[in-house]
PDB file of C-alpha atoms in Angstrom:
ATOM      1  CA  UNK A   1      37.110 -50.799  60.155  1.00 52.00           C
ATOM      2  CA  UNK A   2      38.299 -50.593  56.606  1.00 48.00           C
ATOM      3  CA  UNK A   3      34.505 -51.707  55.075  1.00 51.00           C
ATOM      4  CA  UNK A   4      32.720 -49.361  58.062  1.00 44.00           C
ATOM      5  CA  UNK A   5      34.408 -46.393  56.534  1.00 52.00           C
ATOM      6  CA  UNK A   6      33.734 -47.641  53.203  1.00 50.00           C
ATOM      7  CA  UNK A   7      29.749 -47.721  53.797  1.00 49.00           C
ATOM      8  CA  UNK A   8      30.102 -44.255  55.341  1.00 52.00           C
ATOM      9  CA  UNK A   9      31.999 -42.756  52.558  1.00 55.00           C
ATOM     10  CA  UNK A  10      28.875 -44.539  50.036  1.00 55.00           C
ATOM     11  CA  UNK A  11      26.297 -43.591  52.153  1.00 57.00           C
ATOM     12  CA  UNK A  12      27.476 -39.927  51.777  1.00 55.00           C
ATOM     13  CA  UNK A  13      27.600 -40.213  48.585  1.00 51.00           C
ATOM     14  CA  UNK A  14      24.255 -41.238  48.074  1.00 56.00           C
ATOM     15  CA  UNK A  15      22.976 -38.874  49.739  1.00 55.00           C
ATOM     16  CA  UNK A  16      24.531 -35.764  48.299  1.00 53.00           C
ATOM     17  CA  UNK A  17      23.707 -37.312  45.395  1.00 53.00           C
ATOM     18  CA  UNK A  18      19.846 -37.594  46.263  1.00 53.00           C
ATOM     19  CA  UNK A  19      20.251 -33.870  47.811  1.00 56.00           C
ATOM     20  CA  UNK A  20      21.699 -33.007  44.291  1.00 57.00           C
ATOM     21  CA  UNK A  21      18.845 -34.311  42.346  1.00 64.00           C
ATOM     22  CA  UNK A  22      15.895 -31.793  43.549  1.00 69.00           C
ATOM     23  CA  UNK A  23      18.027 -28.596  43.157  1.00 69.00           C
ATOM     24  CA  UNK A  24      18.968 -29.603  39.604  1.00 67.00           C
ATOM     25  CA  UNK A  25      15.222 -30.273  38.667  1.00 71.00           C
ATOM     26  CA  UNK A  26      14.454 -27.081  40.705  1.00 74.00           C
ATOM     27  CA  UNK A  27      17.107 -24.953  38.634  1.00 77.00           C
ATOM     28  CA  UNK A  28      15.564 -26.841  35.585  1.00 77.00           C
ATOM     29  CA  UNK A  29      11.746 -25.976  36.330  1.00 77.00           C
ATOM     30  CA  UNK A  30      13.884 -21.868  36.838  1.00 78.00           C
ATOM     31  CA  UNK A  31      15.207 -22.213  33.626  1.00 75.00           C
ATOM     32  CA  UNK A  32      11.841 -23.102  31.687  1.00 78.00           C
ATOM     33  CA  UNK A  33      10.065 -20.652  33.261  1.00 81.00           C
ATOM     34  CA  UNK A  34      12.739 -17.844  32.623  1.00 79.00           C
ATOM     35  CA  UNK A  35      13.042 -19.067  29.110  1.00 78.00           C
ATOM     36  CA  UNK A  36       8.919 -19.460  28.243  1.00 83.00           C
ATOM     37  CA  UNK A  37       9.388 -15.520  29.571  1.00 83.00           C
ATOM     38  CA  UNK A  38      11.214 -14.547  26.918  1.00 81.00           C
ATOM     39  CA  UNK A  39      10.366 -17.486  24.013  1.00 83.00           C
ATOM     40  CA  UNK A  40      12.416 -15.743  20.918  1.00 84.00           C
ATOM     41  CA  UNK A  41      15.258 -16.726  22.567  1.00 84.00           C
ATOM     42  CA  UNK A  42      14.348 -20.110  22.612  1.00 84.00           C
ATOM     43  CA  UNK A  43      13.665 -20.322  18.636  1.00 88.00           C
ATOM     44  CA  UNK A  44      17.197 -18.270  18.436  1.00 88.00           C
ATOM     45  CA  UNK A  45      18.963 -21.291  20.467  1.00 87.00           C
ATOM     46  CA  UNK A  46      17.267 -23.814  18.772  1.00 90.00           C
ATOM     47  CA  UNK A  47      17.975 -22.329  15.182  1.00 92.00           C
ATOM     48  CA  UNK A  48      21.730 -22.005  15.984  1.00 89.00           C
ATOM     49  CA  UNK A  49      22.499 -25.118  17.318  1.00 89.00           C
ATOM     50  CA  UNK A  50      20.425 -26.482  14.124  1.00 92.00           C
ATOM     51  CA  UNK A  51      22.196 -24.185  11.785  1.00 90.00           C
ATOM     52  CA  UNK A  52      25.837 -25.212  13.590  1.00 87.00           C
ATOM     53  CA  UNK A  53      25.126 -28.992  13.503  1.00 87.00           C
ATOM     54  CA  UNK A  54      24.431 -28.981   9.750  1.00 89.00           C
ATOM     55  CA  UNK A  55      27.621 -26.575   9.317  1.00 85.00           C
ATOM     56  CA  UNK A  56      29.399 -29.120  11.442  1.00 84.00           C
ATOM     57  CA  UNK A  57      28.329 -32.352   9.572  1.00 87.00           C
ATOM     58  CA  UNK A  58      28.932 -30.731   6.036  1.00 84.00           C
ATOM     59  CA  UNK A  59      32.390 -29.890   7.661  1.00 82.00           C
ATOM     60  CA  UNK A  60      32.952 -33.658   8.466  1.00 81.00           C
ATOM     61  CA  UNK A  61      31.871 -34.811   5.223  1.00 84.00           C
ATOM     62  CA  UNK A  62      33.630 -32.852   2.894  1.00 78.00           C
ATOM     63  CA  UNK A  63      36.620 -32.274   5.312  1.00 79.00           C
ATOM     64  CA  UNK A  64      36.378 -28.363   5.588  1.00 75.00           C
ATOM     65  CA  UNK A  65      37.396 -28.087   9.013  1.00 73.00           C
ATOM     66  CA  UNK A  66      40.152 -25.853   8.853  1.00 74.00           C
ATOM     67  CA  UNK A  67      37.623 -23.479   6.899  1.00 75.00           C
ATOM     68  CA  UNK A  68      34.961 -23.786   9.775  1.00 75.00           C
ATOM     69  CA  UNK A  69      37.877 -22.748  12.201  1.00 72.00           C
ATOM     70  CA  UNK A  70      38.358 -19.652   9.793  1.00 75.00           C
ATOM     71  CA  UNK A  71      34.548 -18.510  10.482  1.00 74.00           C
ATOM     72  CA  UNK A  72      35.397 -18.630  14.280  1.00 74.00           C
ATOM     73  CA  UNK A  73      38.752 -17.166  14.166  1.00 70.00           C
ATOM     74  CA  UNK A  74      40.196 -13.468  15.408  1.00 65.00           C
ATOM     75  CA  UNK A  75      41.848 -11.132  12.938  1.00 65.00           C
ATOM     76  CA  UNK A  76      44.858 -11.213  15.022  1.00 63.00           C
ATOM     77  CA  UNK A  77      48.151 -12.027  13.712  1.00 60.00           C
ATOM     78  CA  UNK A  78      51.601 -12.441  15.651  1.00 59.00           C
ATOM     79  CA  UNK A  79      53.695  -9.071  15.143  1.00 66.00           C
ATOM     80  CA  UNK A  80      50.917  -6.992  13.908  1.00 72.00           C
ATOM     81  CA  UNK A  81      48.223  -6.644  17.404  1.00 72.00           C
ATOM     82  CA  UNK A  82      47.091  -3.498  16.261  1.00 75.00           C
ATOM     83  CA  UNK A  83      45.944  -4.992  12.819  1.00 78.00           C
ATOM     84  CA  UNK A  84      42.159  -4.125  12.225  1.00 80.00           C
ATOM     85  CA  UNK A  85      41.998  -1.998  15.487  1.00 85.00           C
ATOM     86  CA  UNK A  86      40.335   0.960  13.760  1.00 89.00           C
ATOM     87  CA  UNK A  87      38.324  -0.999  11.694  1.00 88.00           C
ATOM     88  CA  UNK A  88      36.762  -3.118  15.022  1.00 88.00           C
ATOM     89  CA  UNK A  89      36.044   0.143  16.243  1.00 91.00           C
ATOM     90  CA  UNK A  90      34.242   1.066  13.309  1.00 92.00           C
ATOM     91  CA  UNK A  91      32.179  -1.483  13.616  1.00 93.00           C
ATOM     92  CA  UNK A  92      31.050  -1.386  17.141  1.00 94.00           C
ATOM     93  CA  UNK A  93      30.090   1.930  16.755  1.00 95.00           C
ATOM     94  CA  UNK A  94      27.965   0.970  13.435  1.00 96.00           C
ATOM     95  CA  UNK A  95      26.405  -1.372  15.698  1.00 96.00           C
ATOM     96  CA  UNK A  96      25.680   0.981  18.447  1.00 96.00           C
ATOM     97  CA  UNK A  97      23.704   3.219  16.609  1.00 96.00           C
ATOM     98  CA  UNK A  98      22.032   0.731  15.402  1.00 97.00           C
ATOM     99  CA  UNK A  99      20.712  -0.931  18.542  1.00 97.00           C
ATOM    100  CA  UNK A 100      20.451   2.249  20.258  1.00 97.00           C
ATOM    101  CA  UNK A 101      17.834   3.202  17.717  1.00 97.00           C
ATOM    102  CA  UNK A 102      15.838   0.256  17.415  1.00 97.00           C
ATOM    103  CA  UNK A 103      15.944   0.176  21.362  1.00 96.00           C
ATOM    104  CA  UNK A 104      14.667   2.981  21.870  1.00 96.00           C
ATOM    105  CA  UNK A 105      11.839   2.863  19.220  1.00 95.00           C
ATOM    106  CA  UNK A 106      10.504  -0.283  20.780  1.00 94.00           C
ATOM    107  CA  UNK A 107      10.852   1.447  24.550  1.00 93.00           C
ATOM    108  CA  UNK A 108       8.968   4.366  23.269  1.00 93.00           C
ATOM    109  CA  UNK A 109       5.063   4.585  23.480  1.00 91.00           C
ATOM    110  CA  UNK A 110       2.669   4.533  20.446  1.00 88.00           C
ATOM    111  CA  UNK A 111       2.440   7.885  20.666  1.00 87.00           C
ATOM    112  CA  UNK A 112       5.685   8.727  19.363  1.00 91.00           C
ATOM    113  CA  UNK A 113       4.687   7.152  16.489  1.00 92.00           C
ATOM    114  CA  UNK A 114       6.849   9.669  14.045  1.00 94.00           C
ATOM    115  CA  UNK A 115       9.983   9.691  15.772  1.00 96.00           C
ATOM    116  CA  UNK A 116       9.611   5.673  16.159  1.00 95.00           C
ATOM    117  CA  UNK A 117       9.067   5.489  12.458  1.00 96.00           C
ATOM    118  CA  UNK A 118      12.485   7.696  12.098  1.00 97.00           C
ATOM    119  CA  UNK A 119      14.448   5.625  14.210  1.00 97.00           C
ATOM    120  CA  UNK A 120      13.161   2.307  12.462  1.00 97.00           C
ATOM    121  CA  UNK A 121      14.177   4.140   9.066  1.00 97.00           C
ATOM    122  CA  UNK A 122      17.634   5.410  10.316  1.00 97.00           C
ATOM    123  CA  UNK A 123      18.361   1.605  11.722  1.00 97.00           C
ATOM    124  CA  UNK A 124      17.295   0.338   8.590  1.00 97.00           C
ATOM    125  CA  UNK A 125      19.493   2.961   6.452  1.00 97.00           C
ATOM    126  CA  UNK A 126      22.726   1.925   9.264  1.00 97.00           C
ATOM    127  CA  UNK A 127      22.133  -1.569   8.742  1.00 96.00           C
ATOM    128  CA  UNK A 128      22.380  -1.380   5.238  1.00 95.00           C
ATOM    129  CA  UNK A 129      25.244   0.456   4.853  1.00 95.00           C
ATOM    130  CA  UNK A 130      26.969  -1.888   7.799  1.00 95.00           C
ATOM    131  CA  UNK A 131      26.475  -4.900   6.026  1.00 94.00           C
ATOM    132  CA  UNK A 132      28.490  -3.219   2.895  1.00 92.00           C
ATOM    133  CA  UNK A 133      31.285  -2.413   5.395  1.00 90.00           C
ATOM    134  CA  UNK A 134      31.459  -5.428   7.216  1.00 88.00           C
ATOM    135  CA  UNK A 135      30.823  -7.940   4.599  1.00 88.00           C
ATOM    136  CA  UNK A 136      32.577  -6.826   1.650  1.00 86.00           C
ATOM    137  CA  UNK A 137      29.538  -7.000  -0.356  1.00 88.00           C
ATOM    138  CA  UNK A 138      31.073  -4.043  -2.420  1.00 88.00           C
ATOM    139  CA  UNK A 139      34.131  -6.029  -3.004  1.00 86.00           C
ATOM    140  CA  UNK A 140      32.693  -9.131  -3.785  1.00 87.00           C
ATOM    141  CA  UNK A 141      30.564  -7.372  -6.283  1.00 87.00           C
ATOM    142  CA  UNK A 142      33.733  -5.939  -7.759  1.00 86.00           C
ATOM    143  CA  UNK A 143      35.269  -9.826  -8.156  1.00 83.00           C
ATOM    144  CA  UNK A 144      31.916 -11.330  -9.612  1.00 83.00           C
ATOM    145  CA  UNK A 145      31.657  -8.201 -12.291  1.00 84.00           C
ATOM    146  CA  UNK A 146      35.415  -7.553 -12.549  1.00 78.00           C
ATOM    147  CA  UNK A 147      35.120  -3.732 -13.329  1.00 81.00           C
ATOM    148  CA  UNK A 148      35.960  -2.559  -9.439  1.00 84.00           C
ATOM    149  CA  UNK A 149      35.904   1.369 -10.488  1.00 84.00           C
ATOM    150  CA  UNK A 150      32.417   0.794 -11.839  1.00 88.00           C
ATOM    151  CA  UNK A 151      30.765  -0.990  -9.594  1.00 90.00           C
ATOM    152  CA  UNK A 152      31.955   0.774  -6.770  1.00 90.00           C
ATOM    153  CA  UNK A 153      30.663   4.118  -8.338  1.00 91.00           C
ATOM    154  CA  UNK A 154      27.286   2.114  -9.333  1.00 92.00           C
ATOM    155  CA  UNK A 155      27.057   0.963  -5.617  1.00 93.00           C
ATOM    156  CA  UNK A 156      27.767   4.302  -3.493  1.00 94.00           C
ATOM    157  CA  UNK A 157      25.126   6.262  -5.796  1.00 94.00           C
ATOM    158  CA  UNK A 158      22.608   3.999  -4.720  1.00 95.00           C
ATOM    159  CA  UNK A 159      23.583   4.212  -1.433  1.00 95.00           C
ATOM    160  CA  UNK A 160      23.672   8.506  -2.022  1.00 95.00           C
ATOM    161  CA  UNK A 161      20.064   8.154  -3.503  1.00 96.00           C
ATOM    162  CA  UNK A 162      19.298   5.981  -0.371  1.00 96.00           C
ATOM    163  CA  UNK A 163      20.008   8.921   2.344  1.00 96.00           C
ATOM    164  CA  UNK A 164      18.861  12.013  -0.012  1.00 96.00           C
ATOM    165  CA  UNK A 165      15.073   9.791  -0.193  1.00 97.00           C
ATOM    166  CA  UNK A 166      15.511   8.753   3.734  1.00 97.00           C
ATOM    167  CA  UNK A 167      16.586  12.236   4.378  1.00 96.00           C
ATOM    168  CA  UNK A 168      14.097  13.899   1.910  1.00 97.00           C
ATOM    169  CA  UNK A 169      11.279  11.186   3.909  1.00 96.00           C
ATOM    170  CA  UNK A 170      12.112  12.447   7.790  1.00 97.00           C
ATOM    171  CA  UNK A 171      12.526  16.128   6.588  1.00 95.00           C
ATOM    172  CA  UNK A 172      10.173  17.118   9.781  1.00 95.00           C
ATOM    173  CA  UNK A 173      11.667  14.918  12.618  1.00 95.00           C
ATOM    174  CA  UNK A 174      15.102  15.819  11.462  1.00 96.00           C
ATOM    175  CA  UNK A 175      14.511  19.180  11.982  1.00 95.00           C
ATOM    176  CA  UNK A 176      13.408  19.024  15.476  1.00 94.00           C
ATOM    177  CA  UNK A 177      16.612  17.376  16.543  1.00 94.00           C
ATOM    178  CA  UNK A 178      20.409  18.981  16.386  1.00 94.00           C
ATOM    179  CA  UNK A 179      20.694  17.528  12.982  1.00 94.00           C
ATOM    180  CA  UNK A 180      23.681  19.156  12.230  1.00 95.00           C
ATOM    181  CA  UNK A 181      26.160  15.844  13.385  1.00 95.00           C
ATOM    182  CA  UNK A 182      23.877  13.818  11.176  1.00 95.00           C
ATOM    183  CA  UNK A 183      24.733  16.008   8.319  1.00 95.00           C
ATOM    184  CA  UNK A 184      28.224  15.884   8.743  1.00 94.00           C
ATOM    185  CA  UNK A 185      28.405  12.268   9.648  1.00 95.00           C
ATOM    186  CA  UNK A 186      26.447  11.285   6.206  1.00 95.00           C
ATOM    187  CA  UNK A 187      29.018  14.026   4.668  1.00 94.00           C
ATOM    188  CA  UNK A 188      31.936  12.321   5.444  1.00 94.00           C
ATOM    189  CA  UNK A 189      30.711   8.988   4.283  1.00 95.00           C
ATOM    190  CA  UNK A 190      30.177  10.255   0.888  1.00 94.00           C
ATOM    191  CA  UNK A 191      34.049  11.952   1.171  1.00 94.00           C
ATOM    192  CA  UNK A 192      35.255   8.191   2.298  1.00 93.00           C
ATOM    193  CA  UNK A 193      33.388   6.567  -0.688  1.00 92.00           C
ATOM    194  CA  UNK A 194      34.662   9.448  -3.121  1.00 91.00           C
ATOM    195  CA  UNK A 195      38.415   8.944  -1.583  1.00 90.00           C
ATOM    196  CA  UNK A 196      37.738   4.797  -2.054  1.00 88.00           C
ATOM    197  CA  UNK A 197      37.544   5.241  -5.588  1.00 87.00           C
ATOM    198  CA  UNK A 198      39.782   8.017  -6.213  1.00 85.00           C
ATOM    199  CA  UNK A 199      43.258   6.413  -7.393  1.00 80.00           C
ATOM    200  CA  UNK A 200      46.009   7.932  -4.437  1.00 79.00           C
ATOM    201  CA  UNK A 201      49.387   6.211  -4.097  1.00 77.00           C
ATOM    202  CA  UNK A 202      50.569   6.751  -0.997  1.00 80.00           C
ATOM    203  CA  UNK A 203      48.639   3.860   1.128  1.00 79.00           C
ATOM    204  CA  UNK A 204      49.026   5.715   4.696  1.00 82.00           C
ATOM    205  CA  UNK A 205      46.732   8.880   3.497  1.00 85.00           C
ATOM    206  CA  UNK A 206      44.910   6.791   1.386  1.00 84.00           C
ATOM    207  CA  UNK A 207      43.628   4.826   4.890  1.00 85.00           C
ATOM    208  CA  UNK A 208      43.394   7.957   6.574  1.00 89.00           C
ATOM    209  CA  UNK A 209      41.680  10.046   4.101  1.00 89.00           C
ATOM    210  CA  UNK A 210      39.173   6.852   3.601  1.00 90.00           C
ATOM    211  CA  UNK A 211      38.772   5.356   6.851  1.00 90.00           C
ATOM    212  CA  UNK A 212      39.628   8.010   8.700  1.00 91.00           C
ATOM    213  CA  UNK A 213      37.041  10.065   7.670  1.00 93.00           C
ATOM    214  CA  UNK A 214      34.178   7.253   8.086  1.00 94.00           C
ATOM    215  CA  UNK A 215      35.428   6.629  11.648  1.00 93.00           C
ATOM    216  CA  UNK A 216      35.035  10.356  12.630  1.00 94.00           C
ATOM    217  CA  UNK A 217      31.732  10.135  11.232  1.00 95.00           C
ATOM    218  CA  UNK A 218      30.722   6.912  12.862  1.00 96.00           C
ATOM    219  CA  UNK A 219      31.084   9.151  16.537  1.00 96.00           C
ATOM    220  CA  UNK A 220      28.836  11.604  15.119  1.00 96.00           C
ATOM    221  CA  UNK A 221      26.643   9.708  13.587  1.00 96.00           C
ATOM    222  CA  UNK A 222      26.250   7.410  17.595  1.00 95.00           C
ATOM    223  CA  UNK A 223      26.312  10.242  19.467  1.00 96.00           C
ATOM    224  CA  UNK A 224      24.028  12.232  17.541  1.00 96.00           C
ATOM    225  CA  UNK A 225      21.365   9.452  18.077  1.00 97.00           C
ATOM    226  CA  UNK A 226      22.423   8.212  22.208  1.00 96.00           C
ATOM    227  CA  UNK A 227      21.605  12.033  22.279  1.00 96.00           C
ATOM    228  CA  UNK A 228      17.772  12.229  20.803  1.00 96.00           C
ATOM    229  CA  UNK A 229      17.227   9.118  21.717  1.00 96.00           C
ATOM    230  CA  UNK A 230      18.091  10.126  25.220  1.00 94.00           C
ATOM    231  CA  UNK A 231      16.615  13.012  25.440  1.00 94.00           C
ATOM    232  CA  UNK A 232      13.049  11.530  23.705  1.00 94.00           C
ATOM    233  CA  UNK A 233      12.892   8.610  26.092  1.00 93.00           C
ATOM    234  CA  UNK A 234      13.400  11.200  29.082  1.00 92.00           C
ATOM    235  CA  UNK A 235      10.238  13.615  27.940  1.00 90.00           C
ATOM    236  CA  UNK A 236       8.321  10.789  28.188  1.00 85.00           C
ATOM    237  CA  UNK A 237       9.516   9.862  31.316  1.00 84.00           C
ATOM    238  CA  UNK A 238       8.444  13.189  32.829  1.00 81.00           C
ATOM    239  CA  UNK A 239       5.195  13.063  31.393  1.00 71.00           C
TER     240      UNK A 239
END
């Protein structure tokens, strides 16, 4: 009786296990096709998983794990939650503008070729000045040179000439839109740099008058484009 129910119990097996086999190839032949649909994301995976495994393996060799973990770890430390809230917020909103405008330049037809141009430019302009604020490239400029007050000042009057050419170079399309957020957004980004280099000892205003400042014009500055962006994308809808 013991063996009988044995053989049962196997034979089941067997079978799910046969039953298994053509719905994983099935979900397998689903996944190529899905993925040839959309082949950038293939090149992404494969670069990643290349680009991790040779991060990995220098790790091993040279016995930087605890620095890998440091690349993968959240700016979260125990009594202090709220550290970096601001800043996090900062950034998302950098990187919705950012995708909202190269989004919507892609979605819209060749025939918007001028406003498609502007929002390539603005993305551009964002994604520039988001890599300074995320990376600390301004900082780490400042420990390679060792003159902070300098380079800083050297930095954020490129980054001025940068928006009077981009803003001097979209003059038109700017015109046609509510630019007045813009203005005040790119306003209080030259305030925050001016404030970042202006000597102020108490640390709280300092932040505020600094940071502050850049956050407020970080919601301008996203919902100024979700707004033309919007509103484009839905004239050419009705047309």
């Amino acid at each position: 009786m013991l063996k009988f129910i044995k053989l049962q119990i196997a034979t089941k097996l067997m079978r799910e296990k046969y039953t298994a086999l053509p719905m994983f190839k099935s979900w397998l032949d689903k996944g190529k096709q899905h993925f040839n649909r959309i082949p950038i994301l293939i090149w992404l995976n494969a670069i990643t998983v290349v680009f991790l495994s040779i991060l990995s393996l220098y790790a091993r060799i040279r016995s930087k794990g605890a620095g890998i973990e440091s690349l993968f770890s959240d700016p979260f430390y125990i009594g202090i939650f709220y550290l970096g809230w601001f800043t996090s917020i900062s950034e998302i909103m950098w990187c919705s503008s950012i995708a909202i405008c190269i989004f919507s330049g892609i979605l819209l037809p060749s025939s918007n070729r001028q406003f498609k141009i502007f929002l390539f430019g603005s993305s551009l302009v964002m994604l520039l000045l988001f890599f300074d604020d995320r990376f600390r490239s301004t900082l780490i400029l400042c420990a390679f040179f060792g003159t902070c007050k300098v380079v800083k000042l050297g930095v954020y009057s490129f980054y001025g000439l940068i928006i009077i050419f981009y803003a001097w170079l979209f003059r038109h399309t700017i015109r046609q839109t509510p630019y007045i957020p813009l203005l005040v957004s790119f306003c209080l980004f030259g305030f925050s740099s001016a404030i970042d280099i202006t000597p102020i000892s108490s640390r709280g205003i300092h932040a505020m008058l600094e940071d502050g400042t850049k956050l407020i014009g970080l919601i301008n500055l996203t919902i100024y484009f979700w707004w033309i962006c919007h509103q484009e994308i839905s004239k050419n809808l009705r047309k």
